[in-house]
CSV table of C-alpha atoms in Angstrom, one decimal:
chain,number,residue,atom,x,y,z
A,1,MET,CA,23.8,22.0,-54.2
A,2,LYS,CA,21.8,19.0,-52.9
A,3,LYS,CA,24.6,18.0,-50.5
A,4,VAL,CA,25.1,21.3,-48.9
A,5,TYR,CA,21.2,21.6,-48.5
A,6,LEU,CA,20.9,18.7,-46.8
A,7,ILE,CA,24.4,19.6,-44.3
A,8,LEU,CA,22.1,22.9,-43.6
A,9,MET,CA,19.1,20.7,-42.9
A,10,THR,CA,20.9,18.4,-40.5
A,11,ILE,CA,22.7,21.4,-38.7
A,12,ALA,CA,19.1,23.3,-37.9
A,13,LEU,CA,17.6,20.1,-36.8
A,14,THR,CA,20.4,19.5,-34.4
A,15,VAL,CA,20.3,23.1,-32.9
A,16,SER,CA,16.7,22.7,-32.9
A,17,CYS,CA,16.9,19.6,-30.4
A,18,ASP,CA,19.6,21.3,-28.1
A,19,ARG,CA,17.6,24.3,-27.2
A,20,THR,CA,14.6,22.0,-26.0
A,21,GLU,CA,16.8,20.2,-23.6
A,22,GLY,CA,16.1,22.5,-20.5
A,23,PRO,CA,12.8,23.1,-18.8
A,24,ILE,CA,9.5,24.4,-20.8
A,25,TYR,CA,7.7,27.3,-19.8
A,26,ASP,CA,4.7,28.1,-20.8
A,27,VAL,CA,3.4,24.5,-22.5
A,28,GLU,CA,0.2,26.4,-23.3
A,29,ASN,CA,1.8,29.2,-25.1
A,30,GLY,CA,0.5,32.0,-22.6
A,31,VAL,CA,2.6,34.4,-20.3
A,32,ALA,CA,3.3,32.8,-17.0
A,33,LEU,CA,1.8,35.1,-14.2
A,34,ALA,CA,2.9,34.4,-11.2
A,35,ALA,CA,0.6,35.6,-7.5
A,36,PHE,CA,-0.9,34.4,-4.5
A,37,ASN,CA,-4.6,33.2,-4.6
A,38,ARG,CA,-5.8,35.4,-2.1
A,39,ASN,CA,-4.0,38.1,0.4
A,40,VAL,CA,-5.1,37.0,3.9
A,41,GLN,CA,-6.1,33.6,5.8
A,42,THR,CA,-6.6,33.3,9.5
A,43,TYR,CA,-4.8,30.2,11.2
A,44,PRO,CA,-6.0,28.8,14.6
A,45,VAL,CA,-2.3,27.2,16.4
A,46,ASP,CA,-3.5,24.0,18.0
A,47,ASP,CA,-1.3,22.3,20.4
A,48,SER,CA,-1.2,18.8,18.5
A,49,GLY,CA,2.3,19.8,16.3
A,50,GLU,CA,0.2,18.8,13.6
A,51,SER,CA,-1.6,21.9,12.4
A,52,PHE,CA,-0.3,24.2,9.4
A,53,ALA,CA,-1.7,26.8,6.7
A,54,GLU,CA,-1.7,26.3,3.3
A,55,ILE,CA,-0.7,29.4,1.2
A,56,LEU,CA,-1.1,28.5,-2.5
A,57,VAL,CA,1.1,30.2,-5.5
A,58,GLY,CA,-0.3,29.8,-8.9
A,59,VAL,CA,1.0,30.4,-12.0
A,60,SER,CA,-0.9,31.0,-15.5
A,61,THR,CA,0.8,28.1,-17.4
A,62,VAL,CA,2.7,24.6,-16.7
A,63,SER,CA,6.2,24.1,-16.8
A,64,ASP,CA,7.8,20.4,-17.6
A,65,SER,CA,10.3,20.9,-14.6
A,66,ASP,CA,9.6,21.7,-11.1
A,67,ARG,CA,9.4,25.9,-10.2
A,68,SER,CA,11.2,27.2,-7.7
A,69,VAL,CA,9.3,29.4,-5.3
A,70,THR,CA,10.9,32.6,-3.3
A,71,VAL,CA,9.2,34.4,-0.7
A,72,SER,CA,10.5,36.9,1.9
A,73,ILE,CA,8.6,38.8,5.2
A,74,ASP,CA,7.5,41.9,5.3
A,75,PRO,CA,9.1,43.7,7.9
A,76,SER,CA,5.5,44.9,9.2
A,77,SER,CA,4.7,41.3,10.3
A,78,THR,CA,4.1,41.4,14.2
A,79,ALA,CA,5.0,37.7,14.5
A,80,ASP,CA,8.2,36.8,15.7
A,81,PRO,CA,10.4,34.3,13.6
A,82,SER,CA,9.7,31.5,16.7
A,83,GLU,CA,6.3,31.5,16.3
A,84,TYR,CA,6.3,29.8,12.8
A,85,THR,CA,8.3,27.6,10.5
A,86,ILE,CA,8.1,27.9,6.7
A,87,ASP,CA,8.9,24.1,5.2
A,88,PRO,CA,11.3,25.2,2.3
A,89,ALA,CA,10.4,21.6,0.4
A,90,SER,CA,7.0,23.3,-0.2
A,91,LEU,CA,8.5,26.8,-2.1
A,92,VAL,CA,8.2,24.5,-5.4
A,93,ILE,CA,5.5,24.4,-7.8
A,94,PRO,CA,5.4,20.7,-9.2
A,95,ALA,CA,6.3,19.9,-13.0
A,96,GLY,CA,2.9,19.8,-14.6
A,97,GLU,CA,0.8,22.2,-12.2
A,98,PHE,CA,-0.1,25.2,-11.5
A,99,VAL,CA,-0.1,25.4,-7.8
A,100,ALA,CA,2.8,25.6,-5.0
A,101,ARG,CA,1.5,24.9,-1.9
A,102,VAL,CA,4.0,26.8,1.2
A,103,ARG,CA,3.4,25.5,4.3
A,104,LEU,CA,3.3,27.7,7.1
A,105,GLU,CA,3.6,25.8,10.7
A,106,GLY,CA,2.3,27.3,14.1
A,107,ASN,CA,4.3,27.3,17.2
A,108,PHE,CA,2.0,26.9,19.9
A,109,ASN,CA,4.1,27.3,22.8
A,110,ASN,CA,5.8,30.6,21.2
A,111,ILE,CA,2.0,32.2,20.4
A,112,PRO,CA,1.3,35.1,22.7
A,113,GLU,CA,-1.4,33.0,25.2
A,114,THR,CA,-3.9,35.7,24.0
A,115,GLY,CA,-4.9,37.7,20.8
A,116,GLN,CA,-3.5,37.4,17.6
A,117,THR,CA,-0.3,37.6,16.0
A,118,PHE,CA,0.5,37.8,12.0
A,119,VAL,CA,3.0,37.2,9.4
A,120,ILE,CA,2.9,39.1,5.9
A,121,LEU,CA,4.8,36.9,2.9
A,122,ASN,CA,6.0,39.2,0.4
A,123,LEU,CA,6.4,36.7,-3.4
A,124,GLU,CA,9.7,37.9,-4.4
A,125,SER,CA,10.0,35.4,-7.6
A,126,VAL,CA,8.4,32.1,-9.7
A,127,ASP,CA,11.0,30.4,-12.0
A,128,GLY,CA,10.1,31.1,-15.4
A,129,ALA,CA,7.0,33.3,-14.4
A,130,ILE,CA,6.9,37.1,-14.2
A,131,LEU,CA,5.1,38.6,-11.1
A,132,ASP,CA,1.3,40.1,-11.5
A,133,SER,CA,1.0,43.6,-11.4
A,134,PRO,CA,1.9,45.2,-8.0
A,135,GLN,CA,-1.2,46.8,-7.9
A,136,THR,CA,-3.5,43.7,-7.6
A,137,GLY,CA,-2.5,43.2,-4.2
A,138,ARG,CA,-2.1,39.4,-4.9
A,139,LEU,CA,1.6,39.8,-4.4
A,140,SER,CA,1.4,39.9,-0.4
A,141,HIS,CA,-0.3,37.2,2.2
A,142,ARG,CA,-1.0,37.7,5.5
A,143,VAL,CA,-1.6,34.9,7.8
A,144,ASN,CA,-3.2,35.8,11.1
A,145,LEU,CA,-2.1,33.3,13.9
A,146,PHE,CA,-3.9,32.5,17.5
A,147,ARG,CA,-3.8,29.7,20.1
A,148,PHE,CA,-6.5,27.2,19.9
A,149,CYS,CA,-7.6,24.2,21.3
A,150,PRO,CA,-10.6,22.6,19.3
A,151,PHE,CA,-14.0,22.1,21.3
A,152,THR,CA,-15.5,18.6,21.4
A,153,ASP,CA,-18.3,16.5,21.7
A,154,GLY,CA,-20.5,19.1,20.1
A,155,ALA,CA,-19.5,22.0,22.6
A,156,THR,CA,-19.5,25.2,21.1
A,157,PHE,CA,-19.3,27.6,24.3
A,158,LEU,CA,-22.0,30.0,22.3
A,159,GLY,CA,-25.7,30.6,23.0
A,160,ASP,CA,-27.9,31.9,26.3
A,161,TYR,CA,-26.5,30.9,30.0
A,162,GLU,CA,-27.2,32.0,33.6
A,163,LEU,CA,-25.0,33.9,35.0
A,164,THR,CA,-24.3,34.0,38.6
A,165,THR,CA,-22.0,34.6,41.6
A,166,ILE,CA,-19.8,31.9,43.5
A,167,THR,CA,-17.2,34.7,44.6
A,168,THR,CA,-18.6,38.0,45.9
A,169,GLY,CA,-16.3,41.3,44.9
A,170,ILE,CA,-16.0,44.7,47.0
A,171,PHE,CA,-17.6,44.9,50.2
A,172,GLY,CA,-19.2,41.6,49.7
A,173,VAL,CA,-21.5,42.3,47.0
A,174,GLU,CA,-22.0,40.4,43.9
A,175,THR,CA,-20.0,42.6,40.8
A,176,PHE,CA,-21.8,40.9,37.8
A,177,ILE,CA,-25.7,41.4,38.1
A,178,SER,CA,-27.1,38.1,37.5
A,179,GLY,CA,-29.7,36.9,34.4
A,180,THR,CA,-29.4,35.9,31.7
A,181,VAL,CA,-26.7,36.6,29.1
A,182,THR,CA,-25.5,35.4,25.7
A,183,LEU,CA,-22.1,34.0,24.4
A,184,THR,CA,-20.7,35.1,21.2
A,185,GLN,CA,-17.7,34.5,19.5
A,186,GLY,CA,-15.1,37.8,19.2
A,187,ALA,CA,-12.3,38.2,17.5
A,188,THR,CA,-11.2,34.4,16.7
A,189,VAL,CA,-12.7,30.9,17.4
A,190,ALA,CA,-11.2,30.6,20.8
A,191,ASP,CA,-12.3,34.1,21.8
A,192,ARG,CA,-16.0,35.0,24.0
A,193,GLN,CA,-18.1,38.0,25.2
A,194,PHE,CA,-21.0,38.8,26.4
A,195,SER,CA,-22.8,41.9,28.0
A,196,ALA,CA,-23.5,42.3,31.6
A,197,GLY,CA,-23.9,45.3,34.3
A,198,LEU,CA,-22.1,45.5,37.6
A,199,TYR,CA,-23.3,46.0,41.7
A,200,SER,CA,-27.0,45.9,41.7
A,201,ALA,CA,-26.5,46.6,45.3
A,202,PHE,CA,-25.4,50.0,44.3
A,203,GLY,CA,-27.8,50.8,42.1
A,204,GLY,CA,-26.4,49.2,38.9
A,205,PHE,CA,-23.8,50.4,35.8
A,206,GLY,CA,-23.6,49.2,32.8
A,207,PRO,CA,-24.1,46.9,30.5
A,208,TYR,CA,-20.6,46.8,29.7
A,209,THR,CA,-19.3,44.0,27.1
A,210,TRP,CA,-16.9,41.9,28.3
A,211,ASN,CA,-14.5,39.1,26.7
A,212,ILE,CA,-13.0,36.1,27.5
A,213,SER,CA,-10.6,33.6,25.4
A,214,LEU,CA,-10.8,29.7,25.9
A,215,ILE,CA,-7.5,28.6,25.4
A,216,CYS,CA,-6.6,25.2,26.0
A,217,GLY,CA,-8.0,24.3,29.1
A,218,GLU,CA,-8.1,28.1,30.8
A,219,VAL,CA,-10.4,30.6,30.8
A,220,VAL,CA,-8.6,33.5,30.1
A,221,VAL,CA,-9.5,37.0,30.7
A,222,PRO,CA,-7.3,39.1,27.8
A,223,PHE,CA,-8.1,42.8,29.4
A,224,GLY,CA,-9.9,44.7,31.9
A,225,VAL,CA,-13.0,47.1,31.9
A,226,ASN,CA,-12.6,50.5,33.1
A,227,THR,CA,-16.3,51.1,34.6
A,228,GLY,CA,-16.2,54.2,35.3
A,229,VAL,CA,-17.5,54.3,38.8
A,230,GLY,CA,-15.8,53.8,41.8
A,231,CYS,CA,-14.9,55.5,45.4
A,232,GLY,CA,-13.0,58.4,44.6
A,233,GLY,CA,-11.7,56.5,41.2
A,234,SER,CA,-12.5,54.5,38.4
A,235,ILE,CA,-12.5,50.5,39.2
A,236,GLU,CA,-11.5,48.0,36.6
A,237,VAL,CA,-12.6,44.7,36.6
A,238,GLY,CA,-10.0,42.6,34.9
A,239,SER,CA,-7.7,39.5,34.8
A,240,PRO,CA,-7.6,37.1,37.9
A,241,ASP,CA,-4.6,36.1,39.7
A,242,VAL,CA,-5.0,32.1,38.5
A,243,ASN,CA,-7.5,31.5,35.4
A,244,ALA,CA,-10.4,29.4,36.1
A,245,THR,CA,-10.9,26.1,33.9
A,246,TYR,CA,-12.6,24.5,31.7
A,247,ASP,CA,-13.7,21.0,29.8
A,248,SER,CA,-13.5,21.3,25.9
A,249,ALA,CA,-16.1,18.7,25.8
A,250,ASP,CA,-18.6,20.0,27.9
A,251,ASP,CA,-20.4,23.8,27.6
A,252,SER,CA,-23.2,23.5,30.1
A,253,GLN,CA,-21.0,25.2,32.5
A,254,LEU,CA,-18.6,27.9,32.6
A,255,LEU,CA,-16.9,29.5,35.7
A,256,ILE,CA,-14.7,32.8,35.1
A,257,ASN,CA,-12.3,34.1,37.4
A,258,TRP,CA,-11.7,37.9,37.4
A,259,THR,CA,-10.4,40.7,39.9
A,260,ASP,CA,-12.9,43.1,41.4
A,261,ASP,CA,-11.3,46.8,41.7
A,262,VAL,CA,-7.7,45.4,40.1
A,263,ASP,CA,-4.7,47.4,42.1
A,264,GLY,CA,-6.9,49.1,44.3
A,265,ALA,CA,-7.6,51.8,42.0
A,266,GLY,CA,-11.5,52.7,41.9
A,267,GLY,CA,-10.7,52.9,46.0
A,268,CYS,CA,-13.2,50.4,46.8
A,269,GLY,CA,-11.0,48.3,49.2
A,270,GLY,CA,-9.8,46.0,45.7
A,271,PRO,CA,-8.4,43.8,44.7
A,272,VAL,CA,-10.9,41.2,45.1
A,273,GLN,CA,-10.8,37.7,43.7
A,274,ILE,CA,-14.0,37.0,42.2
A,275,THR,CA,-16.1,34.2,40.4
A,276,ILE,CA,-19.2,33.9,38.4
A,277,LEU,CA,-20.7,30.3,36.8
A,278,LEU,CA,-22.3,30.4,33.3
A,279,THR,CA,-24.9,27.8,33.5
A,280,LYS,CA,-26.3,27.4,29.6
A,281,LEU,CA,-29.8,27.6,29.3
């Protein structure tokens, strides 16, 4: 009987050792839940070719081997696949760690010049873990992308400016009413907006909210404003034929080009190219 007992003990130990040769998950004896750490972030894509967004996928326990992470792109994403790349090497939670740092790189030249685009990543699986409950909202992650070239030397293009006219508009009068305006940030760090009225020579109208985007040396007017006034139609003041430029290191002055009476729809002799100057106070 003793011999039989010893043989059985030897077999049991051998089987036990064989069972631990594969990856060990849940080394802390907990349930391994996987999810994104948050569901949205904004990624300003600059033209350096070195910027990227880091998307964190976490698990609640560690493993003694690397864990592969699988994500898919949600069909509701507005970003074209040419606008970004996901580094496949980053789709892993290293052994002994709780987090995968998924690297998404924006392709500056393919991202729309103005506005935002977005890509939504869905978490499909993590080796040796179960996905968090869909009700938590942590199985999808949205990345908002837009073009941006950083300002330098302390420039912000924010605050109070004095608005003056460089080139007049319809009927040779000033389109924008001169005076102090305040530049504030718009939807992204590249966007600015201010409030100003129009056509003081005709009694003044507005004020209206004006939007511009500072995109890598160019002052872009992303969309126009339909003023509701005109000469038989409604004047729109909108995008110029040629964008003005700016110095990213100097926010003391800012030239902005516009088109007064875009396409002549207001019936006031347009379109006329105009330029205003904002001088920091």
